[in-house]
Amino acid sequence: DERFGQRVAAVVQFRDGQSATLEELDEACRKLVAGYKVPRELHIVESVQRAPSGKPDYPWAKSTAESGRHLVS
């Protein structure tokens, strides 16, 4: 982002058997978080990598979002 240097993006993994359209994801985000927190980009992935602690691997998520490989917004 030229103004802030960063942008809000989400890396999304659906649960088995689940799916949603981009519009449904956007609508859900708008209901749950403040407008400035709504992701401007959505990256759908088969699986979110996890750290040994079981938490999402944030460096991996950041590089995935920056690469644009999975961009679907």
PDB file of C-alpha atoms in Angstrom:
ATOM      1  CA  ASP A   1       0.000   0.000   0.000  1.00  0.00           C
ATOM      2  CA  GLU A   2       1.443   3.371  -0.952  1.00  0.00           C
ATOM      3  CA  ARG A   3      -0.108   5.186   1.997  1.00  0.00           C
ATOM      4  CA  PHE A   4       0.609   2.845   4.911  1.00  0.00           C
ATOM      5  CA  GLY A   5       3.185   0.435   3.493  1.00  0.00           C
ATOM      6  CA  GLN A   6       1.006  -2.579   4.313  1.00  0.00           C
ATOM      7  CA  ARG A   7      -2.405  -3.899   3.369  1.00  0.00           C
ATOM      8  CA  VAL A   8      -4.922  -6.144   5.104  1.00  0.00           C
ATOM      9  CA  ALA A   9      -4.995  -9.600   3.532  1.00  0.00           C
ATOM     10  CA  ALA A  10      -6.389 -12.958   4.632  1.00  0.00           C
ATOM     11  CA  VAL A  11      -5.063 -16.439   3.929  1.00  0.00           C
ATOM     12  CA  VAL A  12      -8.082 -18.747   4.045  1.00  0.00           C
ATOM     13  CA  GLN A  13      -8.314 -22.521   4.409  1.00  0.00           C
ATOM     14  CA  PHE A  14     -11.769 -24.076   4.261  1.00  0.00           C
ATOM     15  CA  ARG A  15     -12.682 -26.973   6.513  1.00  0.00           C
ATOM     16  CA  ASP A  16     -13.273 -30.281   4.755  1.00  0.00           C
ATOM     17  CA  GLY A  17     -16.506 -30.152   2.799  1.00  0.00           C
ATOM     18  CA  GLN A  18     -16.917 -26.397   3.305  1.00  0.00           C
ATOM     19  CA  SER A  19     -16.740 -23.603   0.762  1.00  0.00           C
ATOM     20  CA  ALA A  20     -17.854 -20.021   0.275  1.00  0.00           C
ATOM     21  CA  THR A  21     -17.893 -17.408  -2.428  1.00  0.00           C
ATOM     22  CA  LEU A  22     -15.730 -14.307  -2.207  1.00  0.00           C
ATOM     23  CA  GLU A  23     -18.877 -12.287  -1.604  1.00  0.00           C
ATOM     24  CA  GLU A  24     -19.880 -14.524   1.320  1.00  0.00           C
ATOM     25  CA  LEU A  25     -16.414 -14.239   2.868  1.00  0.00           C
ATOM     26  CA  ASP A  26     -16.441 -10.462   2.448  1.00  0.00           C
ATOM     27  CA  GLU A  27     -19.916 -10.187   3.972  1.00  0.00           C
ATOM     28  CA  ALA A  28     -18.915 -12.348   6.954  1.00  0.00           C
ATOM     29  CA  CYS A  29     -15.810 -10.229   7.564  1.00  0.00           C
ATOM     30  CA  ARG A  30     -17.814  -7.010   7.399  1.00  0.00           C
ATOM     31  CA  LYS A  31     -20.213  -8.358  10.040  1.00  0.00           C
ATOM     32  CA  LEU A  32     -17.435  -9.401  12.416  1.00  0.00           C
ATOM     33  CA  VAL A  33     -14.736  -6.725  12.210  1.00  0.00           C
ATOM     34  CA  ALA A  34     -14.374  -2.981  11.775  1.00  0.00           C
ATOM     35  CA  GLY A  35     -14.263  -1.735   8.183  1.00  0.00           C
ATOM     36  CA  TYR A  36     -10.565  -0.920   8.239  1.00  0.00           C
ATOM     37  CA  LYS A  37      -9.817  -4.521   9.277  1.00  0.00           C
ATOM     38  CA  VAL A  38     -11.736  -6.128   6.393  1.00  0.00           C
ATOM     39  CA  PRO A  39      -9.228  -7.880   4.106  1.00  0.00           C
ATOM     40  CA  ARG A  40      -8.642  -6.182   0.770  1.00  0.00           C
ATOM     41  CA  GLU A  41      -7.241  -9.447  -0.591  1.00  0.00           C
ATOM     42  CA  LEU A  42      -8.248 -13.054   0.019  1.00  0.00           C
ATOM     43  CA  HIS A  43      -5.825 -15.900  -0.628  1.00  0.00           C
ATOM     44  CA  ILE A  44      -7.455 -19.345  -0.701  1.00  0.00           C
ATOM     45  CA  VAL A  45      -5.013 -22.162   0.078  1.00  0.00           C
ATOM     46  CA  GLU A  46      -5.371 -25.928   0.394  1.00  0.00           C
ATOM     47  CA  SER A  47      -3.783 -25.859   3.813  1.00  0.00           C
ATOM     48  CA  VAL A  48      -2.383 -23.243   6.173  1.00  0.00           C
ATOM     49  CA  GLN A  49       1.102 -24.160   7.323  1.00  0.00           C
ATOM     50  CA  ARG A  50       1.506 -24.426  11.075  1.00  0.00           C
ATOM     51  CA  ALA A  51       4.408 -23.803  13.433  1.00  0.00           C
ATOM     52  CA  PRO A  52       5.511 -26.606  15.785  1.00  0.00           C
ATOM     53  CA  SER A  53       3.299 -25.018  18.463  1.00  0.00           C
ATOM     54  CA  GLY A  54       0.243 -25.597  16.248  1.00  0.00           C
ATOM     55  CA  LYS A  55      -0.314 -21.907  15.630  1.00  0.00           C
ATOM     56  CA  PRO A  56      -0.475 -20.573  12.056  1.00  0.00           C
ATOM     57  CA  ASP A  57       2.951 -19.923  10.555  1.00  0.00           C
ATOM     58  CA  TYR A  58       2.711 -16.139  10.208  1.00  0.00           C
ATOM     59  CA  PRO A  59       5.916 -15.657   8.164  1.00  0.00           C
ATOM     60  CA  TRP A  60       4.574 -18.246   5.678  1.00  0.00           C
ATOM     61  CA  ALA A  61       1.180 -16.487   5.561  1.00  0.00           C
ATOM     62  CA  LYS A  62       2.852 -13.131   4.938  1.00  0.00           C
ATOM     63  CA  SER A  63       4.997 -14.508   2.110  1.00  0.00           C
ATOM     64  CA  THR A  64       1.947 -16.254   0.615  1.00  0.00           C
ATOM     65  CA  ALA A  65      -0.018 -12.997   0.653  1.00  0.00           C
ATOM     66  CA  GLU A  66       2.898 -11.003  -0.781  1.00  0.00           C
ATOM     67  CA  SER A  67       3.565 -13.508  -3.563  1.00  0.00           C
ATOM     68  CA  GLY A  68       0.055 -13.244  -4.992  1.00  0.00           C
ATOM     69  CA  ARG A  69       0.178 -16.926  -5.947  1.00  0.00           C
ATOM     70  CA  HIS A  70      -3.161 -17.676  -4.353  1.00  0.00           C
ATOM     71  CA  LEU A  71      -4.833 -14.320  -4.903  1.00  0.00           C
ATOM     72  CA  VAL A  72      -8.535 -14.640  -5.617  1.00  0.00           C
ATOM     73  CA  SER A  73      -9.979 -11.284  -4.569  1.00  0.00           C
TER      74      SER A  73
END
